[in-house]
Coordinates of C-alpha atoms in Angstrom, one line a residue:
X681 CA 126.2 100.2 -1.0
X682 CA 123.8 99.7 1.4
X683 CA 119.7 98.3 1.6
X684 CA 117.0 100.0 4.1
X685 CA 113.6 97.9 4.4
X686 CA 110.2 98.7 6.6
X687 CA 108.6 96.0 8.5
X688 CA 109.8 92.6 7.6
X689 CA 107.0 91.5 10.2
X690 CA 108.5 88.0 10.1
X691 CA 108.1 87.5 6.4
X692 CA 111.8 86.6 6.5
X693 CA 111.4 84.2 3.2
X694 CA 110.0 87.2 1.4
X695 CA 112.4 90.4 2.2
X696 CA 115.4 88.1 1.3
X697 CA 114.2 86.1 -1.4
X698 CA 114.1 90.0 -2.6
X699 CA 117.4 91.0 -1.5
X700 CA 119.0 87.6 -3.7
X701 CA 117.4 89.0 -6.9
X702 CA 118.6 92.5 -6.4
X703 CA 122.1 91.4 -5.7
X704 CA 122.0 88.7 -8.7
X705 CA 121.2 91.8 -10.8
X706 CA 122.9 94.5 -9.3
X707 CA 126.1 93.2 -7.5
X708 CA 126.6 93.0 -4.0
X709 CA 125.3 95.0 -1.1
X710 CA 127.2 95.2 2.4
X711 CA 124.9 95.8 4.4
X712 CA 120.7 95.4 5.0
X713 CA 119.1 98.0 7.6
X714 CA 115.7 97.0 8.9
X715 CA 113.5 99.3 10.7
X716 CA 109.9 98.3 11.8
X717 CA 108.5 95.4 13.0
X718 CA 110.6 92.7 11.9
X719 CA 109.6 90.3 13.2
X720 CA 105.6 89.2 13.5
X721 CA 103.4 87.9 15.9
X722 CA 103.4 84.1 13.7
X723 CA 106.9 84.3 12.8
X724 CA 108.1 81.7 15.5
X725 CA 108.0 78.5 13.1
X726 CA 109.7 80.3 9.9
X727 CA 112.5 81.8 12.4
X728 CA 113.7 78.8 13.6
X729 CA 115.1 78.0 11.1
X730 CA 117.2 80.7 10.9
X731 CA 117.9 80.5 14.5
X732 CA 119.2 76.8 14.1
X733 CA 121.2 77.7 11.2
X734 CA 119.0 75.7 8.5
X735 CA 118.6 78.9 6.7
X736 CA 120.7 82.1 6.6
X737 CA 120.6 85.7 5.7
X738 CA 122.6 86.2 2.2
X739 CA 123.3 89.4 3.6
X740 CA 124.7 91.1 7.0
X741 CA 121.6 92.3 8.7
X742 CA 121.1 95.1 11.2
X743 CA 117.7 95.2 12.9
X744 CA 115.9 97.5 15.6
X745 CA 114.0 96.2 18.9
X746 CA 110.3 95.4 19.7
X747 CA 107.5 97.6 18.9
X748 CA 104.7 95.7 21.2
X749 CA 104.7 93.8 23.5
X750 CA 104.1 90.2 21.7
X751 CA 107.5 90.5 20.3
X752 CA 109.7 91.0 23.1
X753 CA 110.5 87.7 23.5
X754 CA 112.6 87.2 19.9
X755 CA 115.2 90.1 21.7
X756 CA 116.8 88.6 24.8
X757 CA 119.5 91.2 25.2
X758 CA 118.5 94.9 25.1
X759 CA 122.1 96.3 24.9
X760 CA 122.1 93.8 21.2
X761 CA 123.1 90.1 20.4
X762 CA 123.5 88.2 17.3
X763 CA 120.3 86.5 16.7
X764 CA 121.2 84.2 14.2
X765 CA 124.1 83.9 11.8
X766 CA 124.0 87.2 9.6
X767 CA 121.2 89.1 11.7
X768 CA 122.3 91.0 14.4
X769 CA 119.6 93.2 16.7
X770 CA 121.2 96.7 17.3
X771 CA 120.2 97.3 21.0
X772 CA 117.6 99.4 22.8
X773 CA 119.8 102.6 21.3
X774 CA 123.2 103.4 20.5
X775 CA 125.9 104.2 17.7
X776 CA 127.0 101.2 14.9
X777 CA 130.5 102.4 13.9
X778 CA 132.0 100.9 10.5
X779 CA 135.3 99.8 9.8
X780 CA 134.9 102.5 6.7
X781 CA 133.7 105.0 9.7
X782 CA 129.8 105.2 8.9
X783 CA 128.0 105.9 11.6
X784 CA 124.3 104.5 11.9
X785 CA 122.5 105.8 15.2
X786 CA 119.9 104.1 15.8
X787 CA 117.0 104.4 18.5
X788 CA 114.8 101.3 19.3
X789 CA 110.2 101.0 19.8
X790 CA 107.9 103.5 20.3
X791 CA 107.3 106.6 22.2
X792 CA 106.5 105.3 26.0
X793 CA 103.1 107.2 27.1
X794 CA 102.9 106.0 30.5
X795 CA 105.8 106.1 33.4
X796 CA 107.7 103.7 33.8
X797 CA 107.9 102.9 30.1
X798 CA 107.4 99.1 28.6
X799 CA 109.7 97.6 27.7
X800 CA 108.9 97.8 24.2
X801 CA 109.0 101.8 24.8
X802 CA 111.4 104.7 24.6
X803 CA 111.5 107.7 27.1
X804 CA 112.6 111.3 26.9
X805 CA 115.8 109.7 29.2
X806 CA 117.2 106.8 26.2
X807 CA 117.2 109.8 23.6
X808 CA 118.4 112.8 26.1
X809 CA 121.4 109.7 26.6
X810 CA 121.6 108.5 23.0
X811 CA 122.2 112.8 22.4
X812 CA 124.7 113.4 24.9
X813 CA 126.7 110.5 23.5
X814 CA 127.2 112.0 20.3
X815 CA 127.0 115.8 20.6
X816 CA 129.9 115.7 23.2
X817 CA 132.4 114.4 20.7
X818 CA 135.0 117.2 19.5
X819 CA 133.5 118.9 16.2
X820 CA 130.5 116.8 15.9
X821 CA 128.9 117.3 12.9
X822 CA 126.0 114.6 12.5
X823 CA 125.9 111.2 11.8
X824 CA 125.5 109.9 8.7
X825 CA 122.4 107.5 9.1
X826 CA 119.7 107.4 11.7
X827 CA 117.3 104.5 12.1
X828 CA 113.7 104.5 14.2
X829 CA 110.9 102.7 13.5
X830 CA 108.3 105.7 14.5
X831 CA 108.2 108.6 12.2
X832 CA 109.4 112.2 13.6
X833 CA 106.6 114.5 14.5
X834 CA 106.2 117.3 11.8
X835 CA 108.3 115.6 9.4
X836 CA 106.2 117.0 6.3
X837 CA 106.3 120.4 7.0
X838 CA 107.6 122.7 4.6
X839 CA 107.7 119.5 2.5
X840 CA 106.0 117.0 -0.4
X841 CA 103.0 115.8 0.7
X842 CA 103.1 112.6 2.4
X843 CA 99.6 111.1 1.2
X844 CA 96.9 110.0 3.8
X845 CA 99.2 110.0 6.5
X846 CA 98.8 113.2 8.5
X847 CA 102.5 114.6 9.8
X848 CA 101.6 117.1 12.9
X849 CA 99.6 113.8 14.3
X850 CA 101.8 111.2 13.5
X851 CA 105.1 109.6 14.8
X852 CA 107.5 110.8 17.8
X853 CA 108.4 114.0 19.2
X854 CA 110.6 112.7 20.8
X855 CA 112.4 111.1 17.2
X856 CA 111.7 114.3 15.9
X857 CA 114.0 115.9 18.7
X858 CA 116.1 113.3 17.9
X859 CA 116.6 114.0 14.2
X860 CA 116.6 117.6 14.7
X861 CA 119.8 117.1 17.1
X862 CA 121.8 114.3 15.5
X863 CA 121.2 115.7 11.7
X864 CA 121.5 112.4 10.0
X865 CA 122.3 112.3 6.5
X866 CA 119.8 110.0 5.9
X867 CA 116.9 109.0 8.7
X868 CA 114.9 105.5 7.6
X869 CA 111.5 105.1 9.8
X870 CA 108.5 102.5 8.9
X871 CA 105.3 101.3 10.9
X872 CA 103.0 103.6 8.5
X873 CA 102.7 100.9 6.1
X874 CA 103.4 103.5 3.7
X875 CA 106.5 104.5 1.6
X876 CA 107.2 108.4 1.6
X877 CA 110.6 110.1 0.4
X878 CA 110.2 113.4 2.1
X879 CA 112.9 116.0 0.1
X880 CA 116.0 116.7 1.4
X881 CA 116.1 119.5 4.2
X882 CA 118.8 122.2 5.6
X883 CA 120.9 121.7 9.1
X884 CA 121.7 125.1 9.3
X885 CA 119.5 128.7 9.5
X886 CA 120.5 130.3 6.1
X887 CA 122.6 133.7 6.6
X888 CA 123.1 132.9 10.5
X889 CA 124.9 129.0 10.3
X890 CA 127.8 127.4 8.3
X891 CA 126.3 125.7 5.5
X892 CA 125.8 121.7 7.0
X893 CA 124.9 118.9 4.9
X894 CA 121.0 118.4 4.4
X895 CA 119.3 115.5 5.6
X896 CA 117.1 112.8 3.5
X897 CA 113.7 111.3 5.4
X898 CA 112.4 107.8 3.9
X899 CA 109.8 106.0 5.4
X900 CA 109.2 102.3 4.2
X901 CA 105.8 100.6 3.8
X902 CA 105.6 96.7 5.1
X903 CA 107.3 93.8 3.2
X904 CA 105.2 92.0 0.4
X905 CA 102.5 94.8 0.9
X906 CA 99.5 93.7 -1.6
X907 CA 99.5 97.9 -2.7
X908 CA 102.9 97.4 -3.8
X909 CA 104.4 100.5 -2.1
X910 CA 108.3 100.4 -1.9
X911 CA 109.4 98.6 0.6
X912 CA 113.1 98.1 -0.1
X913 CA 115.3 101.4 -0.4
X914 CA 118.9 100.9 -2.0
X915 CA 121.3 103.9 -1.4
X916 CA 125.0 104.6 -1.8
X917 CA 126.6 106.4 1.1
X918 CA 130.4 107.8 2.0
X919 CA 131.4 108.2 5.4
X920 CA 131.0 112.3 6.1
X921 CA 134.3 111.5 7.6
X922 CA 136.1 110.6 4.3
X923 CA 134.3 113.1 2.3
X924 CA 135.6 116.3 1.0
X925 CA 133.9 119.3 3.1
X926 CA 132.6 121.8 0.3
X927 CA 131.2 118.3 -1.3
X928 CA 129.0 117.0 1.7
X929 CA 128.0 121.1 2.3
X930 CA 126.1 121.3 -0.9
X931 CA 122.8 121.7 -1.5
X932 CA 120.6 120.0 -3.9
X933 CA 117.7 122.5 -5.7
X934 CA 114.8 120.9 -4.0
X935 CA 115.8 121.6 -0.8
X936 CA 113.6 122.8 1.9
X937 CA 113.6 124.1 5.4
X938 CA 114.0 122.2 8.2
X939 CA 110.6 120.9 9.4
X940 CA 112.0 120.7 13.2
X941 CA 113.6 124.3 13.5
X942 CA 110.5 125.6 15.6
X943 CA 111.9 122.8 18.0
X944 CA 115.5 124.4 17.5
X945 CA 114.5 127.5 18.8
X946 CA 112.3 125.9 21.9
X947 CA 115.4 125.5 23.8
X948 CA 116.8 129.0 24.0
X949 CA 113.3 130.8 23.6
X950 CA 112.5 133.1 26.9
X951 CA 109.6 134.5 28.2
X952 CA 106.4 133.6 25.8
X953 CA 104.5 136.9 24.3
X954 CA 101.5 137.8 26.9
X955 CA 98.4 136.6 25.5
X956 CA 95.8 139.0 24.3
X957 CA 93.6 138.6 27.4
X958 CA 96.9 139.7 29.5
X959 CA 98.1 142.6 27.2
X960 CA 96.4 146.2 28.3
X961 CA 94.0 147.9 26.2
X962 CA 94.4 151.0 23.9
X963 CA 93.3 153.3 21.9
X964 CA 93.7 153.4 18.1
X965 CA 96.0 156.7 17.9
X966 CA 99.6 156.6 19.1
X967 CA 101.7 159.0 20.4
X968 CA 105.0 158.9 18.1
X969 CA 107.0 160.6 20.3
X970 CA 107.1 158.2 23.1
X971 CA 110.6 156.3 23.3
X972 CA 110.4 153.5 22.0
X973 CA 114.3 153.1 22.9
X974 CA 117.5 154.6 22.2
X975 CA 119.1 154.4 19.0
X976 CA 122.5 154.2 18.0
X977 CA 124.1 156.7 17.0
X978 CA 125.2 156.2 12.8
X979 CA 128.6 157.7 13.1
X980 CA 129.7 155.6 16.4
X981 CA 130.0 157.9 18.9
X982 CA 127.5 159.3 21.2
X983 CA 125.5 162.6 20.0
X984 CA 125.9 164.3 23.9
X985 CA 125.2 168.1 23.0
X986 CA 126.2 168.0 19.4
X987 CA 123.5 169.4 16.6
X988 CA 120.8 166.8 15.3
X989 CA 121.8 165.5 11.3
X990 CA 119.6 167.3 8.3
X991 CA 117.3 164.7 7.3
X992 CA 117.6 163.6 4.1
X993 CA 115.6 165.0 1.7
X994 CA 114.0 162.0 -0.3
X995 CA 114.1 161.6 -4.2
X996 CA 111.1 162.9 -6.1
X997 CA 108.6 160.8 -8.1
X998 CA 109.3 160.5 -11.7
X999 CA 105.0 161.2 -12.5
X1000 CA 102.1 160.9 -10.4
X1001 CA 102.6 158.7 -7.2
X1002 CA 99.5 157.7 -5.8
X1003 CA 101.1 157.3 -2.2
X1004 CA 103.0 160.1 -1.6
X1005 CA 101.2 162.5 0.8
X1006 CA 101.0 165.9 -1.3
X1007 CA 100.1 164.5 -4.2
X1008 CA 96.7 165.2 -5.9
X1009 CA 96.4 161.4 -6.7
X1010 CA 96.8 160.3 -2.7
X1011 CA 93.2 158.7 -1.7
X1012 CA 93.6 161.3 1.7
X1013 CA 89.8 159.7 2.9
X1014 CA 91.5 156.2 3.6
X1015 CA 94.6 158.3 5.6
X1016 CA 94.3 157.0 9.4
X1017 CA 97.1 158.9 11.3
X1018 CA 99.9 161.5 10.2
X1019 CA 103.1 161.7 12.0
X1020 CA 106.6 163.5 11.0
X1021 CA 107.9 160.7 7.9
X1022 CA 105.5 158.8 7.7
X1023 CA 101.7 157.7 8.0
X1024 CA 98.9 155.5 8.1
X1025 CA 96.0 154.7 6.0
X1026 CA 94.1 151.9 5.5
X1027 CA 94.1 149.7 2.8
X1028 CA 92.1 150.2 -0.4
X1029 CA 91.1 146.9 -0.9
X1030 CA 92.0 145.3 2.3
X1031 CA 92.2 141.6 3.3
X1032 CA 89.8 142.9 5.9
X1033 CA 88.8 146.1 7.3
X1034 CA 91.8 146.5 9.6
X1035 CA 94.1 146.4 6.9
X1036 CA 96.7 149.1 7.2
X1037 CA 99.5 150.4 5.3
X1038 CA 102.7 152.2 6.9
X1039 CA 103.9 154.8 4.0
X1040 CA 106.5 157.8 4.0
X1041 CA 105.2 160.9 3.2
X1042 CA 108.5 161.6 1.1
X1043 CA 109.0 159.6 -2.0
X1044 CA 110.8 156.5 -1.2
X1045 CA 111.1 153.4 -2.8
X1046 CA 111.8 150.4 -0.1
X1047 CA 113.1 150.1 3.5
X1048 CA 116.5 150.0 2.5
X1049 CA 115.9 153.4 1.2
X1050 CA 114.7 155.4 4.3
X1051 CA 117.0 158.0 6.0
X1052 CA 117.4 157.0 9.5
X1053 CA 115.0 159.3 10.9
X1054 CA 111.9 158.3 8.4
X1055 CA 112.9 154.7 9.6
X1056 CA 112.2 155.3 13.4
X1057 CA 109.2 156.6 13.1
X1058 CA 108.8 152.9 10.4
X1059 CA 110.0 151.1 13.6
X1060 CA 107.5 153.3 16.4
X1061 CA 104.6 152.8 14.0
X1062 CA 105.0 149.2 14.0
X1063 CA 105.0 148.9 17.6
X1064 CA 101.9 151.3 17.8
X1065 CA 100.0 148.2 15.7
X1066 CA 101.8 145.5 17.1
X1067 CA 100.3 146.7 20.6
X1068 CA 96.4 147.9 19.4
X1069 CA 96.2 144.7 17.2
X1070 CA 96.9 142.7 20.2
X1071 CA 94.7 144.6 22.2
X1072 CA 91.8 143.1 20.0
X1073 CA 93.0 139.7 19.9
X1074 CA 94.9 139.7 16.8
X1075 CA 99.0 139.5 15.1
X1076 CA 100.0 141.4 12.8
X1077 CA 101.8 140.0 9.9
X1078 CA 103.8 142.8 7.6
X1079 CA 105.4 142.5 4.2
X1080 CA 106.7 144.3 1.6
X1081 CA 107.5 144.2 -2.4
X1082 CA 110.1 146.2 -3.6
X1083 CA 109.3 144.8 -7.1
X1084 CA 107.4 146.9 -9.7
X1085 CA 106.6 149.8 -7.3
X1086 CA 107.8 153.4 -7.3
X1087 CA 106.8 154.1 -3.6
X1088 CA 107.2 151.9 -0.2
X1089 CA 104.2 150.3 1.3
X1090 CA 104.3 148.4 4.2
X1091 CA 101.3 146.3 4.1
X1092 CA 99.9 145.2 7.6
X1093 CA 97.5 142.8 8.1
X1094 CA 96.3 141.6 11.1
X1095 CA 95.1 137.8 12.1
X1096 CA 92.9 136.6 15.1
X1097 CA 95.0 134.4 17.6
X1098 CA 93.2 131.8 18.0
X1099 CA 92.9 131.4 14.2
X1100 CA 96.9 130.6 13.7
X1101 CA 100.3 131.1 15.5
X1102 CA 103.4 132.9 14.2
X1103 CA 104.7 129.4 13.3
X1104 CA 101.6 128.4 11.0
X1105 CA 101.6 132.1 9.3
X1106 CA 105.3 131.1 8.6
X1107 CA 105.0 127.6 7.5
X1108 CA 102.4 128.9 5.0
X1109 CA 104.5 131.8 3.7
X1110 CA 107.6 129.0 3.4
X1111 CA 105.1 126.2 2.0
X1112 CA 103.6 128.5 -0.8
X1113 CA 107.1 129.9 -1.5
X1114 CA 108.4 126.4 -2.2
X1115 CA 105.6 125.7 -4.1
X1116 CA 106.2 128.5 -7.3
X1117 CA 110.1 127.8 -6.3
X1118 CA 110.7 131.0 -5.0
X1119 CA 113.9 130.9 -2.1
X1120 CA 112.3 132.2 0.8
X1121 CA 115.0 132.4 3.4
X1122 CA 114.8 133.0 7.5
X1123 CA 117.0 136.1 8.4
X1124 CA 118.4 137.1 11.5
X1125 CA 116.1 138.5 14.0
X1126 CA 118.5 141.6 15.2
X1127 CA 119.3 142.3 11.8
X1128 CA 118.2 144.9 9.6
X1129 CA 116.9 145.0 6.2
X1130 CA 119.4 146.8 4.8
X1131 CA 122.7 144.2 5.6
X1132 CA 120.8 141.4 3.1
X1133 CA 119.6 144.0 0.6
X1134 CA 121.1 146.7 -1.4
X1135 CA 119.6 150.0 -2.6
X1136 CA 117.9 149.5 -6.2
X1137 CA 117.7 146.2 -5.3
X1138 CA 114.4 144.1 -6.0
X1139 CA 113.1 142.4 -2.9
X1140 CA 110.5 140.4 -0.8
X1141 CA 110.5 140.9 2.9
X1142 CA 107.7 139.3 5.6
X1143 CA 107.8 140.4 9.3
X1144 CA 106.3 138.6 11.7
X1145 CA 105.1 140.3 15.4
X1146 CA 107.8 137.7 17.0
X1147 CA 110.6 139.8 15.3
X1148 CA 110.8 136.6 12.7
X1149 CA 111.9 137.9 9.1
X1150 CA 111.3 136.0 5.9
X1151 CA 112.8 137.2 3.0
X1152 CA 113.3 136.8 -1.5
X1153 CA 115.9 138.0 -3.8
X1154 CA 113.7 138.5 -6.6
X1155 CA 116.1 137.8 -9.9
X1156 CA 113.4 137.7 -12.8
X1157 CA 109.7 137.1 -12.3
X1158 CA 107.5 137.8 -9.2
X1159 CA 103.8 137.1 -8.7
X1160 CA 102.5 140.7 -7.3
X1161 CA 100.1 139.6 -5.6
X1162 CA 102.3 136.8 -3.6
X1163 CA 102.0 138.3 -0.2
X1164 CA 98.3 138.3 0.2
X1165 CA 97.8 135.4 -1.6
X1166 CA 99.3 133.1 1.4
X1167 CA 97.4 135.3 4.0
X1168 CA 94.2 135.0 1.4
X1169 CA 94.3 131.3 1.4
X1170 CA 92.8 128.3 2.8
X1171 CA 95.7 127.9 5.5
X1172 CA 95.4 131.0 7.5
X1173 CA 92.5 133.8 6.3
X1174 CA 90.7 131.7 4.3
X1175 CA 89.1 134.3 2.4
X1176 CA 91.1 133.7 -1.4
X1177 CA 88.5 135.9 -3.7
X1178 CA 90.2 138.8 -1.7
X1179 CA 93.6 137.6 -3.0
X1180 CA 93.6 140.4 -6.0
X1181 CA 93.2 144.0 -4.0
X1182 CA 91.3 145.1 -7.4
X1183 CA 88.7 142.7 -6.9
X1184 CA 87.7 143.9 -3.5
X1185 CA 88.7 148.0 -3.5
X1186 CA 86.3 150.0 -2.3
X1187 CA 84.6 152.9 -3.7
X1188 CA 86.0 156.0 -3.6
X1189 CA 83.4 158.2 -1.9
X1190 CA 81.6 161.4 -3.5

């Protein structure tokens, strides 16, 4: 059993005081955590006492380094020291190991700014150290508490909202780097003066990692804060090292995505897309013939001189189909381009006028439908867009509902780049999704469709132009309109009366 507090900021009288009562009522704790400031620039008089051993902590203390410069003084060793009986300073950064096994890493100050760092300051060199140090033991898995007194950068994304405190402005990078690396089971931060208990978030990319435990955020406001905001945080923790695996692998319902994965994928990422001004030109009809890449062949071996497959002739509507080509009911003035399988028309009532819908001419019902030669010319139409919609400056964004629909649409919509990037597109797709609980998990971005969903099966599937796939299992109820809704709203389009197509179709004309 173990107590977290924010900044103590040398009201040493107060925060234990505190700690007596809870233990008087609750039993003992082993163990008090202190992230922060804790001590203040007045606390001199009240800490001698302490110091000379007039007064004493009822409980074994654990606190982090200086934050400023006035405080320095109250820390004369930076690799940690006893400071008085019962309150021990951790060190600049490091590891506390348990006799039970828990490990607490914990990282000293601020973020340095300026080279060489204060001594009251961090650098990209104490947590590229404090990393190494851990990751290189055999079968690391995490640790199970991390202590900083900045917040991580991003923290709240995908996340509860963390009240006035904005969270892509806010706190470290370089904590953020920090948590995303040494996935604590449980990361205390302060300095805010503000409490905030972000929910629980994944370790591992769903479908493409072994499930890992999740990871808890709390961040503490300031001891004896007049707005009463939680201060104290009192938690029960087992060693990972002692627990059962399938036990410390599960995941609790309100869990979200990791907010740092963007920096997860930083490291490996290659060459960045070319930029609109750098991409060339063209014009708005393809030719779907070009190679766009060899495919391999579905039986294994290679086709040499051996006679091309029958296509598949596709199932036929059960009644009128409004997007299959030769029927009556087809709005043919909206058509755009024909090819073989499939083609293009815009949008009835489009999110904007560039709104385009990939279909096949046969009667199909999703993705996971399409014979393999319908899906090719799927794959060289989307290529076609992705390359005119940069042209003019834009990403495409592509989704599709395989709920409550006969015939496959593949809606495309395109948005300005200097409006949003890939990663805010996604972030408000995931956001949304958590909001009206719907599971929207990452796939692999080499995979196809059709390894995560089954024919017949109801689905939701985004694609973003950087190859990223979102997608939902859809097991009872789905908002239609879900898709255009996020791209509708505030976060990226900003245009939400458009959210319902029937509210902005255009006339058909005489």
């Amino acid at each position: 059993r173990r107590l977290a507090c924010g900044d103590v900021e040398g009201r040493l009288e107060a925060i234990f005081g505190r700690v007596r009562a809870i233990q008087a009522k609750s039993g003992r704790f082993d163990m008090l955590l202190c992230v922060g400031n804790f001590f203040g620039s007045t606390s001199e008089a009240e800490w001698a006492e302490y110091r000379a051993g007039a007064k004493k902590a009822p409980i074994p203390t654990y606190v982090l380094g200086a934050n400023n410069p006035d405080t320095l003084s109250f820390f004369p060793d930076v690799s940690g020291c006893e400071l008085a009986e019962n309150i021990t300073y951790l060190g600049r950064r490091g590891v506390y190991s348990g006799c039970s096994g828990l490990q607490i890493a914990y990282l000293s100050g601020t973020e340095a700014q300026q080279q060489p760092e204060p001594a009251h300051c961090f650098s990209a060199k104490d947590v590229t150290e404090l990393k190494t140090s851990l990751l290189a033991t055999p079968n690391f898995r995490g640790v199970d508490i991390l202590l900083t007194s900045p917040w991580p950068r991003d923290v709240g994304t995908f996340a509860n909202s963390s009240g006035e405190i904005d969270t892509k402005k806010c706190g470290s990078k370089l904590v953020a780097d920090l948590a995303a690396s040494l996935k604590p089971r449980y990361h205390f931060a302060a300095l805010e003066k503000t409490y905030y208990e972000r929910l629980p978030y994944r370790n591992h990319m769903v479908l493409q990692e072994t499930p890992q435990h999740v990871t808890r955020f709390i961040a503490l406001a300031d001891v004896g804060n007049t707005s009463k905001k939680k201060y104290l945080y009192a938690f029960s923790i087992m060693p990972m090292s002692s627990m059962d695996p399938a036990e410390l692998v599960k995941q609790p319902q309100d869990v979200t995505e990791n907010p740092y994965r963007k920096l997860r994928k930083e490291a490996p990422k290659s060459k960045a897309p070319l930029s609109a001004e750098e991409e060339p030109a063209c014009q708005f009809f393809f030719d779907l013939n070009k190679h766009q890449g060899r495919k391999r062949p579905s039986d294994g071996r290679e086709r040499g001189d051996s006679q091309p497959k029958q296509a598949k002739k596709p199932p036929q509507p059960t009644g009128p189909c409004w997007f299959c080509l030769a029927s009556p009911e087809v709005e043919k003035h909206l058509v755009v381009s024909i090819g073989t399988h499939c083609y293009l028309a815009l949008a009835k009532g489009g999110l904007s006028p560039d709104h385009v819908l990939i279909l096949p001419i046969g009667h199909y019902q999703s993705v996971v439908d399409l014979s393999s030669e319908v899906l090719e010319e799927v794959t060289k139409y989307k290529a076609a867009l992705k390359e005119f919609f940069r042209s003019k400056g834009k990403r495409y964004v592509l989704f599709e509902r395989n709920y409550r629909s006969q015939h496959l649409q593949l809606q495309v919509i395109p948005v300005p780049l200097d409006l949003c990037t890939s990663e805010d597109i996604k972030e408000a797709f995931i956001t949304q999704a958590q909001e009206q609980q719907i599971e929207l998990l990452e796939i692999p971005e080499h995979s196809d469709l059709a390894q995560v969903a089954q024919p017949g099966v109801p689905y939701f599937y985004v694609e973003l132009d950087t190859g990223e796939k979102l997608f939902h299992r859809i097991r009872g109820r789905f908002p239609l309109q879900f898709g255009r809704e996020v791209l509708a709203s505030e976060a990226l389009l900003a245009q939400p009366q458009r959210a319902d197509w029937r509210q902005c179709a255009a006339q058909r004309p005489e």
